[in-house]
PDB file of C-alpha atoms in Angstrom:
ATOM      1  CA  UNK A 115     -20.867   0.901 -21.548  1.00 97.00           C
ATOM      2  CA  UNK A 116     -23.362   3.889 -20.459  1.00 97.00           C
ATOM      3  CA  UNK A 117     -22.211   7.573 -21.822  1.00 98.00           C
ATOM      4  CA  UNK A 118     -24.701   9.320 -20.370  1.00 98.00           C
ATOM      5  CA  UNK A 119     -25.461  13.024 -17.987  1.00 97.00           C
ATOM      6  CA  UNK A 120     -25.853  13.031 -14.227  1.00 97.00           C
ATOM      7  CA  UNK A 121     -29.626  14.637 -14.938  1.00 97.00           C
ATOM      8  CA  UNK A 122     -30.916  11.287 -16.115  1.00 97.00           C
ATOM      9  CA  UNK A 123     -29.485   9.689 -12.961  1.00 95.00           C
ATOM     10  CA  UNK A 124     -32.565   8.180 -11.794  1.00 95.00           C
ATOM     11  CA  UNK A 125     -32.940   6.093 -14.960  1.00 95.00           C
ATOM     12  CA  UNK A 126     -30.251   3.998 -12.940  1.00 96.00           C
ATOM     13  CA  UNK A 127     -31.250   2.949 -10.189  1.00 94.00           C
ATOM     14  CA  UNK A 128     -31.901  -0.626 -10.984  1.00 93.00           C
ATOM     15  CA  UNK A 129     -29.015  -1.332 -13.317  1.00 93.00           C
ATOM     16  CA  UNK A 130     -26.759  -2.431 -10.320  1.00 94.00           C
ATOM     17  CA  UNK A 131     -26.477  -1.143  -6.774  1.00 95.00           C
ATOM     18  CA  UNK A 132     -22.751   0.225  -6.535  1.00 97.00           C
ATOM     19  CA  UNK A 133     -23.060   1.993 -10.006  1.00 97.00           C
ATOM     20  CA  UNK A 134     -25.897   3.992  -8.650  1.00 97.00           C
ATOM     21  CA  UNK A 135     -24.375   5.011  -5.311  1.00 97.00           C
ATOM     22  CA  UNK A 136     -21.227   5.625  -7.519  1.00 98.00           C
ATOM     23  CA  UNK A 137     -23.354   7.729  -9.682  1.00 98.00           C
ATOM     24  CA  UNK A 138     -25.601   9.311  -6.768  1.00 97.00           C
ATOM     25  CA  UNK A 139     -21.756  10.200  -5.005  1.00 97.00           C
ATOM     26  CA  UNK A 140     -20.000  12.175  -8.345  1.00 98.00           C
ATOM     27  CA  UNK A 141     -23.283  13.638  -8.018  1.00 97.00           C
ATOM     28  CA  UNK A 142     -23.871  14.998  -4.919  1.00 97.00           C
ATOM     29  CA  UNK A 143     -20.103  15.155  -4.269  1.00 96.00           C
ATOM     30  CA  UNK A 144     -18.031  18.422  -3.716  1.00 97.00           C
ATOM     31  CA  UNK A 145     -14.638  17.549  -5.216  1.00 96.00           C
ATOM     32  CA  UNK A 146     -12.404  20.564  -3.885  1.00 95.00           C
ATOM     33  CA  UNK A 147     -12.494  18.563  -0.753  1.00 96.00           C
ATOM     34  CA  UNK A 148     -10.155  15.575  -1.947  1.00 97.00           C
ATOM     35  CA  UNK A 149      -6.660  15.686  -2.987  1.00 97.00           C
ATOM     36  CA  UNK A 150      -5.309  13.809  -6.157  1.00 98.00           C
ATOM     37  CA  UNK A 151      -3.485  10.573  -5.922  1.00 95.00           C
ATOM     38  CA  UNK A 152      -5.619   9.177  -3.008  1.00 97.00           C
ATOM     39  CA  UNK A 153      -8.157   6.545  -3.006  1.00 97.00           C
ATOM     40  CA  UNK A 154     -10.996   7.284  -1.321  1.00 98.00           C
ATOM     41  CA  UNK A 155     -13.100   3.957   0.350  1.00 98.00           C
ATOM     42  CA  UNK A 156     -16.556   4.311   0.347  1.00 97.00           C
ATOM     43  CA  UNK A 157     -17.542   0.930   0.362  1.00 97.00           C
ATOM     44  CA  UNK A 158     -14.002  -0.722   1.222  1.00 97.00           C
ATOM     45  CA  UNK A 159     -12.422  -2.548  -1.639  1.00 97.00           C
ATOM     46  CA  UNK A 160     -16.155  -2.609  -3.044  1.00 98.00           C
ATOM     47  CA  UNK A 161     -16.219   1.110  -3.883  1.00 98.00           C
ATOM     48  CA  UNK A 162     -13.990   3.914  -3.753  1.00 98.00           C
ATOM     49  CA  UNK A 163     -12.668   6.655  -5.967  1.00 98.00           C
ATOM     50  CA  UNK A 164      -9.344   8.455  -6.427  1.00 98.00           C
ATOM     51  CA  UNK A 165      -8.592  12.332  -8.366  1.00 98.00           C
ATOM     52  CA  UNK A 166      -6.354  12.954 -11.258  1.00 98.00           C
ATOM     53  CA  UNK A 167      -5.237  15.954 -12.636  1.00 98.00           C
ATOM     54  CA  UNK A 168      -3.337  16.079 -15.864  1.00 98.00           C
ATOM     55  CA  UNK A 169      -2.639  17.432 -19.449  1.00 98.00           C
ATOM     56  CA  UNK A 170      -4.345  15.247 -22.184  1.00 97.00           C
ATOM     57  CA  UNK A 171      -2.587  13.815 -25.375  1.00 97.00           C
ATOM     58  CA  UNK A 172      -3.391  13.963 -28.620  1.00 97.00           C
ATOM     59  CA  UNK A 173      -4.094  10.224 -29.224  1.00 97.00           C
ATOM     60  CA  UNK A 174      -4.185   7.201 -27.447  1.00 97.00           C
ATOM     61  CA  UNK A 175      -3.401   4.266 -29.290  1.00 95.00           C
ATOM     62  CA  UNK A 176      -3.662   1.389 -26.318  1.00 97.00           C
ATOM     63  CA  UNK A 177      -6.988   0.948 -24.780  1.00 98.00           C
ATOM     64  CA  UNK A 178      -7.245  -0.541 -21.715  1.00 98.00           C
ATOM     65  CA  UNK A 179     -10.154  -2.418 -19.766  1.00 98.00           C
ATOM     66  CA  UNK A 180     -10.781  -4.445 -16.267  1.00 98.00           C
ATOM     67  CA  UNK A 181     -12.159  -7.489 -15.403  1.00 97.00           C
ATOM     68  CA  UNK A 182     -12.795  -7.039 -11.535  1.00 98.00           C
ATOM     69  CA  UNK A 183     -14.105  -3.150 -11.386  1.00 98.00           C
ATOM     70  CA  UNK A 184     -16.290  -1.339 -13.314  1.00 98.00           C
ATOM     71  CA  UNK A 185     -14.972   1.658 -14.227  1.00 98.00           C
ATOM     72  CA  UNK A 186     -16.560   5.024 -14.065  1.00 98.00           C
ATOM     73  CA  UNK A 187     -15.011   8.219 -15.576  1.00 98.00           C
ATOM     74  CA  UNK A 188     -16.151  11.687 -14.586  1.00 98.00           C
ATOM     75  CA  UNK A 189     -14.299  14.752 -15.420  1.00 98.00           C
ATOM     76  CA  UNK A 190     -14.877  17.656 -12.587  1.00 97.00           C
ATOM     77  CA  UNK A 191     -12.946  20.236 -15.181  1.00 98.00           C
ATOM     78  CA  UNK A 192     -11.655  20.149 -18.971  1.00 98.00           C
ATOM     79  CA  UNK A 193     -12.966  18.160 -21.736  1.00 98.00           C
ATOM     80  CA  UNK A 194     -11.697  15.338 -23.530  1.00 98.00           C
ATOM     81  CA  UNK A 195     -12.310  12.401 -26.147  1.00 98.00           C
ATOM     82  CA  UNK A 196     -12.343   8.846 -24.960  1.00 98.00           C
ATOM     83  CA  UNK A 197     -11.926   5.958 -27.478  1.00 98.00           C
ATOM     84  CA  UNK A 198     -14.482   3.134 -26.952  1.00 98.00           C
ATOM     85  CA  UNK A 199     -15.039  -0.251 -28.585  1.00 98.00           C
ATOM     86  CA  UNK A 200     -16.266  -3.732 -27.733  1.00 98.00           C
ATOM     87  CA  UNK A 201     -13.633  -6.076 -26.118  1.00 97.00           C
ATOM     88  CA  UNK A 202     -13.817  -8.370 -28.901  1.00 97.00           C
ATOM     89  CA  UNK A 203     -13.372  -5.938 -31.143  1.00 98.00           C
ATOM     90  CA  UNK A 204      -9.726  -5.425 -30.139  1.00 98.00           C
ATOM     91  CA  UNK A 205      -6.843  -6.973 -31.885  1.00 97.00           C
ATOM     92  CA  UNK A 206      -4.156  -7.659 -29.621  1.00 97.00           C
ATOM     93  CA  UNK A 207      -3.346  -7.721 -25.912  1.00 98.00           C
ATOM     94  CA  UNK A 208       0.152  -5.863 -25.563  1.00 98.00           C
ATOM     95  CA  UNK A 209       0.479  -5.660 -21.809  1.00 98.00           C
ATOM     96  CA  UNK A 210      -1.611  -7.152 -18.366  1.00 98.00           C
ATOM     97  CA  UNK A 211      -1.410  -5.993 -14.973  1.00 98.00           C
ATOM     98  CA  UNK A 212      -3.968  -8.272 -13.642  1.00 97.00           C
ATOM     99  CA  UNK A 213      -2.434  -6.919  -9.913  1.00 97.00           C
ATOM    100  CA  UNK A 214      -4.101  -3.573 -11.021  1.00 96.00           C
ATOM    101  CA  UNK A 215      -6.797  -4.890 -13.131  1.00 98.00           C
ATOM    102  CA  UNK A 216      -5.995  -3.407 -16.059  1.00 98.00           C
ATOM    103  CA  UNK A 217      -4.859  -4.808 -19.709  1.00 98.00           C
ATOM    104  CA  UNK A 218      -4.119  -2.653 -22.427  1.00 98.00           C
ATOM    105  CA  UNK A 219      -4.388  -3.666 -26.060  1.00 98.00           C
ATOM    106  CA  UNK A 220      -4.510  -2.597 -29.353  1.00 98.00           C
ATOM    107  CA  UNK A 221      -7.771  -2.328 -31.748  1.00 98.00           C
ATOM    108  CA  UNK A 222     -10.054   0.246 -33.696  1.00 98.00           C
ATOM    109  CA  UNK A 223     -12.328   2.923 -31.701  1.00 98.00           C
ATOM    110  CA  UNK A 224     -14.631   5.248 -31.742  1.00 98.00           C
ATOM    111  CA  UNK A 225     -14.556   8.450 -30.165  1.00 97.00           C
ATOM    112  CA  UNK A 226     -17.172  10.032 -27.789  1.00 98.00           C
ATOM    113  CA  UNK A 227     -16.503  13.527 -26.363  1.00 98.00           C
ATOM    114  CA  UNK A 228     -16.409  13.918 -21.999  1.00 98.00           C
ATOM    115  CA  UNK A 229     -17.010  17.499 -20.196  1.00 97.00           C
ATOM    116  CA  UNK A 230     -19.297  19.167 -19.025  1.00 95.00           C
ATOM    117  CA  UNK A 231     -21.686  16.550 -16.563  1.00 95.00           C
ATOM    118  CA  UNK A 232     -21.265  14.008 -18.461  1.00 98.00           C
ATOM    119  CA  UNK A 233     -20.116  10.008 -17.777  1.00 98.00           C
ATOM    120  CA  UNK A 234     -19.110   6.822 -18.527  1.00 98.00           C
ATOM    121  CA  UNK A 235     -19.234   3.449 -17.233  1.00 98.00           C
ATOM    122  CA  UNK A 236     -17.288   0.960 -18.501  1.00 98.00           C
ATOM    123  CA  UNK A 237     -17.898  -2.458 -17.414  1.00 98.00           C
ATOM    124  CA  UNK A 238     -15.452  -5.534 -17.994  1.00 96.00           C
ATOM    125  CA  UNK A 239     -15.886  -6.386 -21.830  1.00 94.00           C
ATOM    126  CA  UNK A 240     -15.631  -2.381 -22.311  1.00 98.00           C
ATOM    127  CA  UNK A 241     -12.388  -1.541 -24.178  1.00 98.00           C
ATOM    128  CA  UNK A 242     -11.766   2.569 -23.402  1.00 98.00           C
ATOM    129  CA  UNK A 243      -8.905   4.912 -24.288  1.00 98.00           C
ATOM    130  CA  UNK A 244      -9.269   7.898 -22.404  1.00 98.00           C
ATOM    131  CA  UNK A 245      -7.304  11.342 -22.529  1.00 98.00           C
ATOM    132  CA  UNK A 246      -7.685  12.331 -25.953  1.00 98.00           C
ATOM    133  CA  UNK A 247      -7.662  15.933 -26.130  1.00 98.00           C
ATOM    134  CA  UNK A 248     -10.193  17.595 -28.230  1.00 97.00           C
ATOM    135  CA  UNK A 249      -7.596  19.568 -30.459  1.00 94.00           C
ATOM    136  CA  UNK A 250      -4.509  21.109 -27.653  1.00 96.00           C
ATOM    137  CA  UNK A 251      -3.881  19.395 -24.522  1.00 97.00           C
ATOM    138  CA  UNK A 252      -5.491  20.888 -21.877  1.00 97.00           C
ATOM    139  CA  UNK A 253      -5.273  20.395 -18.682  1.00 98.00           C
ATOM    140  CA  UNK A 254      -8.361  17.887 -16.973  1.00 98.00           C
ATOM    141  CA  UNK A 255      -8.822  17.046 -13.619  1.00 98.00           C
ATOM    142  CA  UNK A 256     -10.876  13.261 -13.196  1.00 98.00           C
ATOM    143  CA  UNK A 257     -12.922  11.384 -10.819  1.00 98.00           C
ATOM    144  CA  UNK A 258     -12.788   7.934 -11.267  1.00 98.00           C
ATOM    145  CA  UNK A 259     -14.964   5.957  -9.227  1.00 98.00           C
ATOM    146  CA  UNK A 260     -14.137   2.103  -9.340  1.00 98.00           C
ATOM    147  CA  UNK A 261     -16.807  -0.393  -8.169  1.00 98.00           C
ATOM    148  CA  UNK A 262     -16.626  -4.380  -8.047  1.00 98.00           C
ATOM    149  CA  UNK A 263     -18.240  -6.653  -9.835  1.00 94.00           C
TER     150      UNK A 263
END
């Protein structure tokens, strides 16, 4: 996992080539030109990126991770908390949707705080439960940028 700002972007650049240009694009991209509930293909299947806006909650008790994407959270307004833990760390699996590439289970966390420029990348063996508001649900708009692995 990386939780890190977009100013220390160039630190980076070797890690793996998709991440970057996934990085590089929430960077340099203007999101008022993309509607929610769309993927967007920048790299076909390889690497694209959909919107999301919603109100957080005030827990999430069923973190989820992937095992074909990484999975890199961005959020263009609002602030939330985002539970994160080691894989192995978590206790159960209660539901797969390997069609989706996600599994959700059940395990401890800790909680690291997204706004502002801020990211995360979450590669498979990441658990992450995100949409935690900080105290009252606010309303948060996302970027998710997905990118194979």
């Amino acid at each position: 996992m990386i939780y890190d700002s977009l100013k220390h972007l160039e630190s980076y650049k070797g890690i793996h080539p998709g991440v970057y240009r996934a990085l590089e694009l929430l960077r340099d991209m203007d999101f008022s030109q993309y509607e929610d509930g769309k993927q967007y293909e920048v790299d076909g299947r390889n690497l694209f990126f959909f919107l999301q806006t919603y109100e957080n909650k005030p827990a999430n008790d069923t973190p989820e991770a992937h095992r074909t994407y990484v999975d890199i959270q961005y959020l263009v307004s609002g602030a939330e908390k985002v539970g994160v833990a080691p894989l192995e760390d978590m206790t159960e699996e209660v539901e797969a949707r390997p069609d989706g590439d996600i599994w959700f289970y059940h395990g401890p966390l800790d909680e690291l705080t997204l706004t502002g420029d801020r990211f995360m990348v979450f590669f498979p063996g990441d658990a992450h439960a995100p949409s935690i508001a900080l105290g009252q649900p606010q309303t948060c708009r996302k970027c998710v940028v997905k990118v194979r692995v």
